[in-house]
């Protein structure tokens, strides 16, 4: 039975799902060195934001197949290191959207009405109504930075509260922004005009310290900012100074540059700051959603099925995977095939989608072809997660083309690889939508199903040659299952394809190439 380590608190609903297929150990708050020690035993790791899955943890997790983040942000996982090792990283992109959006709205209202400070004051025995006169959000301008899932929900609710909306998101169309009642503007204008600013963007090199001293200086002295996205998007030191000096009026933070929050100036800002300990996703509903979402994906991957929200398999969503499965199988088989014909040290792979196939997305096809191409050398180490990266690291230049005019079959896939044995090509089709046929090899027309062991020769089309090869294989006790020849002109160059029942014994290829008329001989084992 596979083993799953749950190293942060997650809802029992997720653990129940995992327990159907795996032994589940819940061990939270493990120090890094302890995690590194225990992780080699596990096939899957389920985390929230507490566990830092560093390159060291990934290196130690030699049996890991999947890391599941019960939440959105995967910035606590070294995703490139996981990708390199072929480990799928999944998250729950939507499970806590509403929770995070509602938290941001609650923070905005808390800041406006000083609710946390007023609460503390009453609890300490005071009755001070004057100190907590707030401001309304109605008819104020809210600047939404990042109009994705959370930002969109915040915008929808804020609009219903009568706020005017500006948005900054370079990856969103103005039509989408308009649908949400937002005016898409550049960041500078948003900073200058907004009464409230709420951040809903990922932390990337582009967004780190996006809100720095310079940005804060552009804001109104009455402006308030909310960060329920990621620590480090706001420069905390600059923010503390800006609040102390009255550059802006308030800030509500749920996330910090360092978590748990270190001793910083932020703690002593009084009612101008509202601070929560990364609670954006902490609702009963969101925790059930993300736990189920991620546990189901871990279960599926452990059962050999695709994950629906893998962050490191570009273009291979499960619906796409399901629809393209026969084509991916075709691409993988042809990649494996042509990789062996071209020999080791592949320099270039050309993938051409032909006829009706030219209509489909090339990205998954390329990944599958690369997986096949590298599978002979890397065996099970290569998978859909790391195939592109492995190819890149080996310096394999990938060329993708489409040609809808080539209609030899309704749709076909052409692969040509350049390697230590020269440049070789193969074309394949799907008969009846599922059955693979190789229809061309090195530009010779053939029609053979791929089989486990195959032998190919390039030879002169002349009488007796087939008989000689047959006798030679017989003398080595190799049984021929099927045989086909292809040629372009009579008595010209030809190709012979043999399916054989066993791997070719050592030395036989050299004997075959000695047969008069044979120019080259290759074997392929699929
Ligand atoms: N505090 C908490 O507990 C939680 C925090 N989050 C965080 O909230 C953030 C947003 O999450 P979602 O809305 O689900 O993500 P999303 O992917 O749906 O939306 C992010 C948006 O940011 C935009 N964006 C990316 N780079 C940008 C840039 N440089 N400038 C402006 N816009 C940019 C994207 O185009 C996208 O529309 C993430 O950082 C996530 O980790 C999410 C859930 C809970
Ligand atoms: O697991 C949590 O509570 C944090 C959620 C979060 O920050 C996210 O989903 O990105």
Coordinates of C-alpha atoms and ligand atoms in Angstrom, one line a residue:
X1 CA 0.0 0.0 0.0
X2 CA 1.4 3.5 -0.9
X3 CA 2.2 5.8 2.0
X4 CA 1.1 9.5 2.3
X5 CA 2.6 12.0 4.8
X6 CA 0.3 14.8 5.8
X7 CA 2.6 17.4 7.3
X8 CA 0.2 20.3 8.0
X9 CA -3.2 20.3 9.5
X10 CA -5.8 19.4 6.8
X11 CA -9.5 18.6 7.1
X12 CA -10.4 15.0 8.0
X13 CA -12.4 14.7 4.8
X14 CA -9.2 14.7 2.9
X15 CA -7.6 12.1 5.1
X16 CA -10.6 9.8 4.7
X17 CA -10.2 9.9 0.9
X18 CA -6.5 9.1 1.1
X19 CA -7.1 6.3 3.6
X20 CA -9.1 4.4 1.0
X21 CA -5.9 3.8 -1.1
X22 CA -3.0 4.5 1.2
X23 CA -1.5 4.4 4.6
X24 CA -1.8 8.0 5.9
X25 CA 0.5 9.4 8.6
X26 CA -0.4 12.8 10.0
X27 CA 2.8 14.4 11.4
X28 CA 2.5 18.1 11.6
X29 CA 5.1 20.8 12.6
X30 CA 8.0 18.5 11.7
X31 CA 11.3 20.4 11.8
X32 CA 13.1 20.4 8.4
X33 CA 15.7 17.8 9.4
X34 CA 13.0 15.5 10.7
X35 CA 11.1 15.9 7.5
X36 CA 14.2 15.1 5.4
X37 CA 14.7 12.0 7.6
X38 CA 11.1 10.6 7.2
X39 CA 10.2 11.7 3.7
X40 CA 12.1 8.8 1.9
X41 CA 9.4 6.4 3.1
X42 CA 6.5 8.2 1.4
X43 CA 4.9 8.2 -2.0
X44 CA 3.0 11.4 -1.5
X45 CA 3.2 14.5 0.6
X46 CA 0.1 16.6 1.5
X47 CA 0.8 20.1 2.9
X48 CA -0.7 23.6 3.5
X49 CA 1.5 26.7 3.8
X50 CA 3.4 25.6 6.9
X51 CA 5.6 22.9 5.4
X52 CA 8.5 24.2 3.3
X53 CA 9.2 21.6 0.6
X54 CA 12.7 22.6 -0.2
X55 CA 15.0 21.1 -2.8
X56 CA 16.6 19.1 0.1
X57 CA 13.2 17.6 1.0
X58 CA 12.5 16.7 -2.6
X59 CA 15.9 15.2 -3.1
X60 CA 15.4 13.1 0.0
X61 CA 11.9 12.0 -1.1
X62 CA 13.1 9.4 -3.5
X63 CA 9.7 7.7 -3.6
X64 CA 7.6 10.8 -3.9
X65 CA 5.2 10.8 -6.9
X66 CA 3.1 13.8 -5.9
X67 CA 3.1 16.8 -3.6
X68 CA -0.4 18.1 -2.9
X69 CA -0.8 21.7 -1.7
X70 CA -4.2 22.1 0.1
X71 CA -4.6 25.7 -1.1
X72 CA -3.6 27.9 -4.0
X73 CA -0.1 29.3 -3.5
X74 CA 2.7 26.8 -4.2
X75 CA 5.5 29.2 -3.2
X76 CA 6.4 27.0 -0.3
X77 CA 7.3 24.2 -2.7
X78 CA 10.4 24.2 -4.8
X79 CA 8.4 23.4 -8.0
X80 CA 11.4 23.4 -10.4
X81 CA 13.2 20.8 -8.1
X82 CA 10.0 18.7 -8.1
X83 CA 9.7 19.0 -11.9
X84 CA 13.3 17.9 -12.3
X85 CA 12.5 14.8 -10.3
X86 CA 9.3 14.1 -12.2
X87 CA 7.1 14.7 -9.1
X88 CA 3.7 16.1 -9.9
X89 CA 2.8 19.2 -7.8
X90 CA -1.0 19.8 -7.5
X91 CA -3.0 22.5 -5.7
X92 CA -6.6 23.5 -5.2
X93 CA -7.0 26.5 -7.3
X94 CA -10.6 27.3 -6.3
X95 CA -11.3 25.6 -3.0
X96 CA -10.5 28.7 -0.9
X97 CA -11.4 31.5 -3.3
X98 CA -14.5 32.7 -1.5
X99 CA -12.8 32.4 1.9
X100 CA -9.8 34.5 0.8
X101 CA -12.1 37.1 -0.9
X102 CA -14.3 37.4 2.1
X103 CA -11.3 37.8 4.4
X104 CA -10.0 40.6 2.2
X105 CA -13.4 42.3 2.4
X106 CA -13.6 41.8 6.2
X107 CA -10.1 43.3 6.5
X108 CA -11.2 46.4 4.4
X109 CA -14.2 46.9 6.6
X110 CA -12.2 46.3 9.8
X111 CA -9.7 48.9 8.7
X112 CA -12.5 51.4 7.9
X113 CA -14.3 51.0 11.2
X114 CA -11.4 50.1 13.5
X115 CA -13.2 47.0 14.6
X116 CA -10.2 45.1 16.1
X117 CA -9.0 48.1 18.1
X118 CA -12.6 49.0 19.2
X119 CA -13.1 45.4 20.3
X120 CA -9.9 45.4 22.3
X121 CA -10.8 48.7 23.9
X122 CA -14.3 47.5 25.1
X123 CA -12.8 44.2 26.4
X124 CA -10.2 46.2 28.4
X125 CA -13.1 48.1 30.2
X126 CA -13.2 51.3 28.1
X127 CA -16.1 52.9 26.4
X128 CA -14.5 55.2 23.9
X129 CA -16.8 56.0 21.0
X130 CA -14.8 59.1 19.8
X131 CA -11.6 57.3 19.1
X132 CA -13.2 54.9 16.6
X133 CA -15.0 57.1 14.2
X134 CA -14.5 55.4 10.9
X135 CA -15.1 56.0 7.2
X136 CA -17.6 54.4 4.8
X137 CA -16.6 52.4 1.8
X138 CA -19.7 53.4 -0.1
X139 CA -18.9 55.5 -3.2
X140 CA -15.1 55.1 -2.5
X141 CA -12.7 53.8 -5.1
X142 CA -11.3 50.3 -4.7
X143 CA -8.2 49.4 -6.7
X144 CA -8.0 45.6 -7.2
X145 CA -4.5 44.5 -8.1
X146 CA -4.9 41.1 -9.7
X147 CA -8.3 40.4 -11.2
X148 CA -8.1 36.6 -11.0
X149 CA -10.4 34.3 -9.0
X150 CA -10.2 36.0 -5.7
X151 CA -9.9 39.6 -7.1
X152 CA -13.0 39.0 -9.2
X153 CA -15.1 37.9 -6.2
X154 CA -13.8 40.9 -4.2
X155 CA -14.7 43.2 -7.1
X156 CA -18.2 41.7 -7.4
X157 CA -19.0 42.2 -3.7
X158 CA -17.4 45.6 -3.5
X159 CA -19.5 46.7 -6.4
X160 CA -22.6 45.6 -4.6
X161 CA -21.5 47.7 -1.7
X162 CA -21.5 50.8 -4.0
X163 CA -17.8 51.1 -4.5
X164 CA -16.2 52.4 -7.7
X165 CA -13.7 49.9 -9.1
X166 CA -10.3 50.2 -10.8
X167 CA -8.2 47.2 -11.6
X168 CA -4.6 46.5 -12.6
X169 CA -3.9 43.2 -14.2
X170 CA -1.7 43.0 -17.3
X171 CA -3.1 39.5 -18.2
X172 CA -6.8 40.3 -18.1
X173 CA -8.8 41.7 -21.0
X174 CA -10.6 45.0 -20.6
X175 CA -13.8 43.1 -21.6
X176 CA -13.4 40.8 -18.6
X177 CA -12.7 43.8 -16.4
X178 CA -15.8 45.6 -17.7
X179 CA -17.9 42.6 -17.0
X180 CA -16.9 42.9 -13.4
X181 CA -17.6 46.6 -13.4
X182 CA -13.9 47.5 -13.2
X183 CA -12.0 50.1 -15.2
X184 CA -8.7 48.5 -16.2
X185 CA -5.9 51.0 -15.6
X186 CA -2.1 51.0 -15.1
X187 CA -0.7 50.6 -11.6
X188 CA 0.3 54.2 -11.2
X189 CA -3.2 55.5 -11.9
X190 CA -4.7 52.9 -9.5
X191 CA -2.2 53.9 -6.8
X192 CA -3.0 57.6 -7.2
X193 CA -6.8 57.3 -7.4
X194 CA -7.8 54.5 -5.1
X195 CA -9.1 55.0 -1.5
X196 CA -8.6 51.3 -0.9
X197 CA -6.2 48.9 -2.6
X198 CA -6.5 45.2 -2.3
X199 CA -3.8 42.8 -3.6
X200 CA -4.7 39.5 -5.2
X201 CA -1.7 38.5 -7.2
X202 CA 0.9 35.7 -6.9
X203 CA 4.3 36.4 -5.5
X204 CA 6.7 36.4 -8.4
X205 CA 10.0 38.2 -9.1
X206 CA 7.8 40.8 -10.9
X207 CA 5.5 41.3 -7.9
X208 CA 8.0 41.2 -5.1
X209 CA 8.0 44.6 -3.4
X210 CA 5.6 45.9 -6.0
X211 CA 4.3 48.1 -3.2
X212 CA 7.5 49.8 -2.1
X213 CA 8.2 53.3 -0.7
X214 CA 7.9 54.8 -4.1
X215 CA 4.5 53.2 -4.7
X216 CA 3.3 54.1 -1.2
X217 CA 4.3 57.7 -1.9
X218 CA 1.9 57.8 -4.9
X219 CA -1.1 56.8 -2.8
X220 CA -3.5 59.3 -1.1
X221 CA -2.8 60.1 2.6
X222 CA -6.3 58.7 3.3
X223 CA -5.7 55.5 1.4
X224 CA -5.8 52.0 3.0
X225 CA -4.2 48.9 1.6
X226 CA -5.1 45.2 2.1
X227 CA -2.8 42.3 1.5
X228 CA -4.4 38.9 1.7
X229 CA -2.2 37.5 -1.2
X230 CA 1.4 36.9 -0.3
X231 CA 4.0 38.3 2.1
X232 CA 6.7 40.2 0.3
X233 CA 4.4 41.9 -2.3
X234 CA 4.5 44.9 0.1
X235 CA 7.8 46.0 1.4
X236 CA 7.0 45.8 5.1
X237 CA 9.7 48.2 6.3
X238 CA 8.5 50.8 3.8
X239 CA 4.9 50.2 4.8
X240 CA 5.6 50.6 8.6
X241 CA 7.4 53.9 7.9
X242 CA 4.6 55.1 5.6
X243 CA 2.0 54.4 8.3
X244 CA 4.1 56.1 11.0
X245 CA 4.6 59.2 8.9
X246 CA 0.9 59.4 7.7
X247 CA 1.9 58.8 4.0
X248 CA -1.2 56.5 3.9
X249 CA -4.0 55.9 6.5
X250 CA -4.0 52.2 7.1
X251 CA -3.0 48.7 6.2
X252 CA -4.6 45.3 6.8
X253 CA -2.2 42.3 6.4
X254 CA -2.9 38.6 6.5
X255 CA 0.5 37.5 5.0
X256 CA 4.0 38.5 5.8
X257 CA 7.6 38.5 4.4
X258 CA 8.4 36.0 7.2
X259 CA 5.8 33.7 8.7
X260 CA 5.2 33.5 11.7
X261 CA 5.5 37.3 11.8
X262 CA 8.8 38.3 13.3
X263 CA 9.2 41.2 15.8
X264 CA 8.7 44.1 13.4
X265 CA 7.5 47.7 13.4
X266 CA 4.1 46.4 12.2
X267 CA 3.0 45.1 15.6
X268 CA 3.1 48.6 17.1
X269 CA 1.1 50.5 14.6
X270 CA -2.1 50.8 16.6
X271 CA -5.4 51.1 14.9
X272 CA -3.8 52.0 11.5
X273 CA -2.9 48.4 11.1
X274 CA -5.0 45.2 11.2
X275 CA -3.0 42.0 11.3
X276 CA -4.2 38.4 11.0
X277 CA -2.1 35.3 11.1
X278 CA -2.6 34.1 7.5
X279 CA -6.2 33.3 7.9
X280 CA -7.4 33.9 4.4
X281 CA -8.3 30.3 3.7
X282 CA -9.2 29.4 7.3
X283 CA -12.9 28.8 7.0
X284 CA -14.6 25.4 7.7
X285 CA -15.9 25.4 4.1
X286 CA -12.6 26.2 2.4
X287 CA -10.7 23.6 4.4
X288 CA -13.1 20.9 3.5
X289 CA -13.0 22.0 -0.2
X290 CA -9.2 22.1 -0.5
X291 CA -8.7 18.9 1.5
X292 CA -11.1 17.0 -0.7
X293 CA -9.8 18.5 -3.9
X294 CA -6.1 17.7 -3.2
X295 CA -6.7 14.3 -1.5
X296 CA -8.7 13.2 -4.6
X297 CA -5.8 14.2 -6.8
X298 CA -3.3 12.4 -4.7
X299 CA -5.5 9.3 -4.7
X300 CA -5.8 9.5 -8.5
X301 CA -2.1 9.9 -9.1
X302 CA -1.3 7.0 -6.7
X303 CA -3.8 4.9 -8.8
X304 CA -2.0 5.9 -12.0
X305 CA -4.6 8.4 -13.1
X306 CA -4.0 12.1 -14.1
X307 CA -4.3 14.9 -11.6
X308 CA -6.7 17.7 -12.6
X309 CA -4.8 20.7 -11.2
X310 CA -1.1 19.9 -11.7
X311 CA 0.9 23.1 -11.7
X312 CA 3.9 21.5 -13.3
X313 CA 2.4 19.7 -16.3
X314 CA 1.8 22.6 -18.7
X315 CA -1.1 22.0 -21.1
X316 CA -2.0 18.6 -19.8
X317 CA -5.3 19.1 -17.9
X318 CA -7.1 15.8 -17.4
X319 CA -9.9 16.7 -19.8
X320 CA -7.3 17.4 -22.5
X321 CA -5.4 14.3 -21.5
X322 CA -8.5 12.1 -21.8
X323 CA -9.5 13.5 -25.2
X324 CA -6.0 13.3 -26.6
X325 CA -5.0 10.0 -24.9
X326 CA -4.8 8.0 -28.2
X327 CA -2.7 10.8 -29.9
X328 CA -0.4 11.0 -26.9
X329 CA 0.1 7.2 -27.1
X330 CA 0.9 7.6 -30.8
X331 CA 3.3 10.5 -30.2
X332 CA 5.0 8.6 -27.3
X333 CA 5.4 5.4 -29.5
X334 CA 6.8 7.3 -32.4
X335 CA 9.1 9.3 -30.2
X336 CA 10.5 6.1 -28.7
X337 CA 10.8 4.6 -32.1
X338 CA 12.5 7.5 -33.9
X339 CA 14.8 8.1 -30.9
X340 CA 16.2 4.5 -31.2
X341 CA 16.6 4.8 -35.0
X342 CA 18.5 8.1 -34.6
X343 CA 20.7 6.6 -31.8
X344 CA 21.8 8.3 -28.6
X345 CA 22.7 12.0 -28.2
X346 CA 19.7 13.4 -30.0
X347 CA 20.3 17.0 -31.1
X348 CA 17.0 17.8 -32.7
X349 CA 13.4 16.5 -32.9
X350 CA 11.0 17.8 -35.5
X351 CA 7.3 17.1 -34.8
X352 CA 4.8 17.8 -37.6
X353 CA 1.1 17.5 -37.1
X354 CA -0.4 16.6 -40.4
X355 CA -3.9 16.7 -42.0
X356 CA -6.7 16.8 -39.4
X357 CA -4.2 16.4 -36.6
X358 CA -3.0 19.9 -37.4
X359 CA -6.1 21.1 -35.6
X360 CA -5.1 19.9 -32.2
X361 CA -2.9 21.5 -29.6
X362 CA 0.7 20.7 -30.2
X363 CA 1.9 21.2 -26.6
X364 CA 0.7 17.8 -25.1
X365 CA 1.8 16.0 -28.3
X366 CA 5.3 17.5 -28.0
X367 CA 5.5 16.5 -24.3
X368 CA 4.4 12.9 -25.2
X369 CA 6.9 12.7 -28.1
X370 CA 9.7 13.8 -25.9
X371 CA 8.7 11.4 -23.2
X372 CA 8.9 8.6 -25.8
X373 CA 12.2 9.9 -27.2
X374 CA 13.9 9.9 -23.8
X375 CA 12.3 6.8 -22.4
X376 CA 14.9 4.5 -23.9
X377 CA 17.7 6.4 -22.1
X378 CA 15.8 7.4 -18.9
X379 CA 13.3 4.6 -18.5
X380 CA 10.7 5.3 -15.9
X381 CA 12.6 8.4 -14.7
X382 CA 11.0 10.4 -17.5
X383 CA 7.3 11.3 -17.4
X384 CA 4.9 14.0 -18.5
X385 CA 6.1 16.3 -15.7
X386 CA 9.8 16.4 -16.6
X387 CA 10.0 15.4 -20.3
X388 CA 10.3 19.0 -21.6
X389 CA 12.9 19.9 -18.9
X390 CA 15.0 16.8 -19.5
X391 CA 15.0 17.4 -23.2
X392 CA 16.0 21.1 -22.7
X393 CA 18.8 20.1 -20.3
X394 CA 20.1 17.6 -23.0
X395 CA 20.1 20.5 -25.5
X396 CA 17.5 18.8 -27.7
X397 CA 16.2 21.4 -30.1
X398 CA 12.5 20.9 -30.7
X399 CA 10.7 22.1 -33.8
X400 CA 6.9 22.0 -33.9
X401 CA 5.1 22.5 -37.2
X402 CA 1.6 21.8 -38.6
X403 CA 0.6 21.0 -42.2
X404 CA -3.1 20.5 -42.7
X405 CA -2.6 20.0 -46.4
X406 CA -0.9 16.6 -46.0
X407 CA -3.8 14.3 -46.2
X408 CA -2.3 10.8 -46.8
X409 CA -4.5 9.6 -44.0
X410 CA -7.1 11.9 -42.4
X411 CA -4.5 12.9 -39.8
X412 CA -0.9 11.7 -39.2
X413 CA 2.0 12.6 -37.0
X414 CA 5.5 12.9 -38.5
X415 CA 8.6 12.8 -36.3
X416 CA 12.2 13.3 -37.4
X417 CA 15.1 13.0 -35.1
X418 CA 18.8 13.9 -35.6
X419 CA 21.2 11.9 -33.4
X420 CA 24.4 9.9 -33.4
X421 CA 23.1 7.5 -36.1
X422 CA 22.0 10.4 -38.4
X423 CA 18.6 11.8 -39.2
X424 CA 15.7 9.4 -39.2
X425 CA 12.0 9.9 -39.6
X426 CA 8.8 8.0 -38.9
X427 CA 5.1 8.8 -39.6
X428 CA 2.2 7.2 -37.8
X429 CA -1.6 7.3 -37.8
X430 CA -4.4 6.1 -35.6
X431 CA -6.6 3.5 -37.4
X432 CA -10.2 3.6 -36.1
X433 CA -9.1 6.3 -33.7
X434 CA -7.1 4.0 -31.5
X435 CA -4.8 1.5 -33.4
X436 CA -1.4 2.8 -34.1
X437 CA 0.1 2.2 -37.6
X438 CA 3.5 3.2 -38.8
X439 CA 2.9 4.4 -42.3
X440 CA 6.3 5.8 -43.3
X441 CA 9.9 5.2 -42.2
X442 CA 12.7 7.4 -43.6
X443 CA 10.3 8.4 -46.4
X444 CA 9.6 4.8 -47.4
X445 CA 5.8 4.0 -47.4
X446 CA 5.1 1.0 -45.1
X447 CA 2.0 0.0 -43.1
X448 CA 2.9 -1.9 -39.9
X449 CA 1.7 -1.9 -36.3
X450 CA 4.5 -1.2 -33.8
X451 CA 5.5 -4.4 -31.9
X452 CA 7.8 -5.0 -29.0
X453 CA 10.8 -6.0 -31.1
X454 CA 11.4 -4.8 -34.6
X455 CA 14.2 -5.0 -37.1
X456 CA 14.6 -2.6 -40.1
X457 CA 16.9 -2.7 -43.0
X458 CA 17.6 -0.2 -45.7
X459 CA 18.6 -2.2 -48.8
X460 CA 18.5 -2.5 -52.5
X461 CA 15.3 -3.9 -53.9
X462 CA 16.7 -7.1 -55.5
X463 CA 15.7 -10.8 -55.7
X464 CA 16.9 -13.1 -52.8
X465 CA 17.6 -10.5 -50.2
X466 CA 14.5 -11.3 -48.1
X467 CA 15.3 -15.0 -48.1
X468 CA 18.9 -14.3 -46.9
X469 CA 17.7 -12.2 -44.0
X470 CA 15.1 -14.9 -43.1
X471 CA 17.7 -17.7 -43.1
X472 CA 20.2 -15.6 -41.1
X473 CA 17.5 -14.8 -38.4
X474 CA 16.6 -18.5 -38.4
X475 CA 20.2 -19.5 -37.8
X476 CA 20.2 -17.3 -34.7
X477 CA 16.9 -18.9 -33.6
X478 CA 15.0 -15.6 -34.1
X479 CA 11.3 -16.1 -34.9
X480 CA 9.7 -13.7 -37.4
X481 CA 6.2 -12.7 -36.6
X482 CA 5.6 -10.5 -39.7
X483 CA 7.5 -8.9 -42.5
X484 CA 6.8 -6.1 -44.9
X485 CA 8.8 -4.3 -47.6
X486 CA 8.4 -0.8 -48.8
X487 CA 10.0 0.8 -51.9
X488 CA 9.6 3.9 -54.0
X489 CA 10.7 2.4 -57.3
X490 CA 11.3 -1.1 -58.5
X491 CA 14.9 -2.3 -57.9
X492 CA 15.7 1.0 -56.2
X493 CA 16.2 1.6 -52.5
X494 CA 13.8 -0.2 -50.2
X495 CA 13.0 -0.7 -46.5
X496 CA 12.2 -4.0 -44.8
X497 CA 10.4 -4.1 -41.5
X498 CA 10.3 -7.3 -39.5
X499 CA 8.4 -7.9 -36.2
X500 CA 10.3 -10.5 -34.3
X501 CA 9.3 -12.4 -31.2
X502 CA 12.5 -12.0 -29.2
X503 CA 15.2 -9.3 -28.8
X504 CA 17.9 -9.7 -31.4
X505 CA 20.9 -11.6 -30.1
X506 CA 24.3 -9.8 -29.9
X507 CA 26.2 -9.6 -33.1
X508 CA 23.4 -10.3 -35.5
X509 CA 23.0 -6.7 -36.8
X510 CA 26.7 -6.8 -37.9
X511 CA 26.0 -10.0 -39.8
X512 CA 22.9 -8.5 -41.4
X513 CA 24.8 -5.5 -42.7
X514 CA 27.3 -7.9 -44.4
X515 CA 24.5 -9.4 -46.6
X516 CA 25.0 -8.0 -50.1
X517 CA 22.5 -5.2 -50.9
X518 CA 21.9 -4.3 -47.2
X519 CA 23.0 -0.8 -46.5
X520 CA 21.9 -0.3 -42.9
X521 CA 20.1 -2.3 -40.2
X522 CA 18.4 -1.1 -37.0
X523 CA 16.5 -2.6 -34.2
X524 CA 13.9 -1.0 -32.1
X525 CA 12.5 -2.3 -28.8
X526 CA 9.3 -0.7 -27.7
Ligands
LIG1 N1 -4.3 34.6 2.5 C1 -4.6 33.4 2.1 O1 -4.8 32.5 2.9 C2 -4.7 33.1 0.7 C3 -4.0 33.7 -0.2 N2 -4.1 33.3 -1.6 C4 -3.3 34.1 -2.5 O2 -4.1 35.0 -3.3 C5 -3.4 35.2 -4.5 C6 -4.5 35.2 -5.7 O3 -5.1 34.0 -5.8 P1 -6.1 33.7 -7.0 O4 -7.0 34.8 -7.2 O5 -6.7 32.3 -6.7 O6 -5.1 33.5 -8.2 P2 -5.5 33.7 -9.7 O7 -4.4 33.0 -10.5 O8 -6.9 33.3 -10.0 O9 -5.3 35.3 -10.0 C7 -4.1 36.0 -9.9 C8 -4.2 37.1 -10.9 O10 -3.0 37.9 -10.7 C9 -2.7 38.4 -12.0 N3 -1.3 38.8 -12.0 C10 -0.2 38.0 -12.2 N4 0.9 38.8 -12.1 C11 0.5 40.1 -12.0 C12 1.2 41.3 -11.9 N5 2.5 41.4 -12.0 N6 0.4 42.4 -11.8 C13 -0.9 42.4 -11.7 N7 -1.6 41.2 -11.8 C14 -0.9 40.1 -11.9 C15 -3.1 37.3 -13.0 O11 -3.3 37.7 -14.3 C16 -4.3 36.7 -12.3 O12 -5.5 37.3 -12.9 C17 -2.3 34.2 -4.7 O13 -1.1 34.8 -4.3 C18 -2.7 33.1 -3.6 O14 -1.6 32.5 -3.2 C19 -5.0 32.4 -2.0 C20 -5.8 31.8 -1.1 C21 -5.7 32.0 0.3
LIG2 O1 -3.3 26.8 3.8 C1 -3.6 28.0 4.2 O2 -4.3 28.2 5.1 C2 -3.0 29.1 3.3 C3 -3.8 29.3 2.1 C4 -3.1 30.1 1.1 O3 -2.3 31.0 1.4 C5 -3.2 29.7 -0.3 O4 -4.1 28.9 -0.6 O5 -2.5 30.2 -1.2

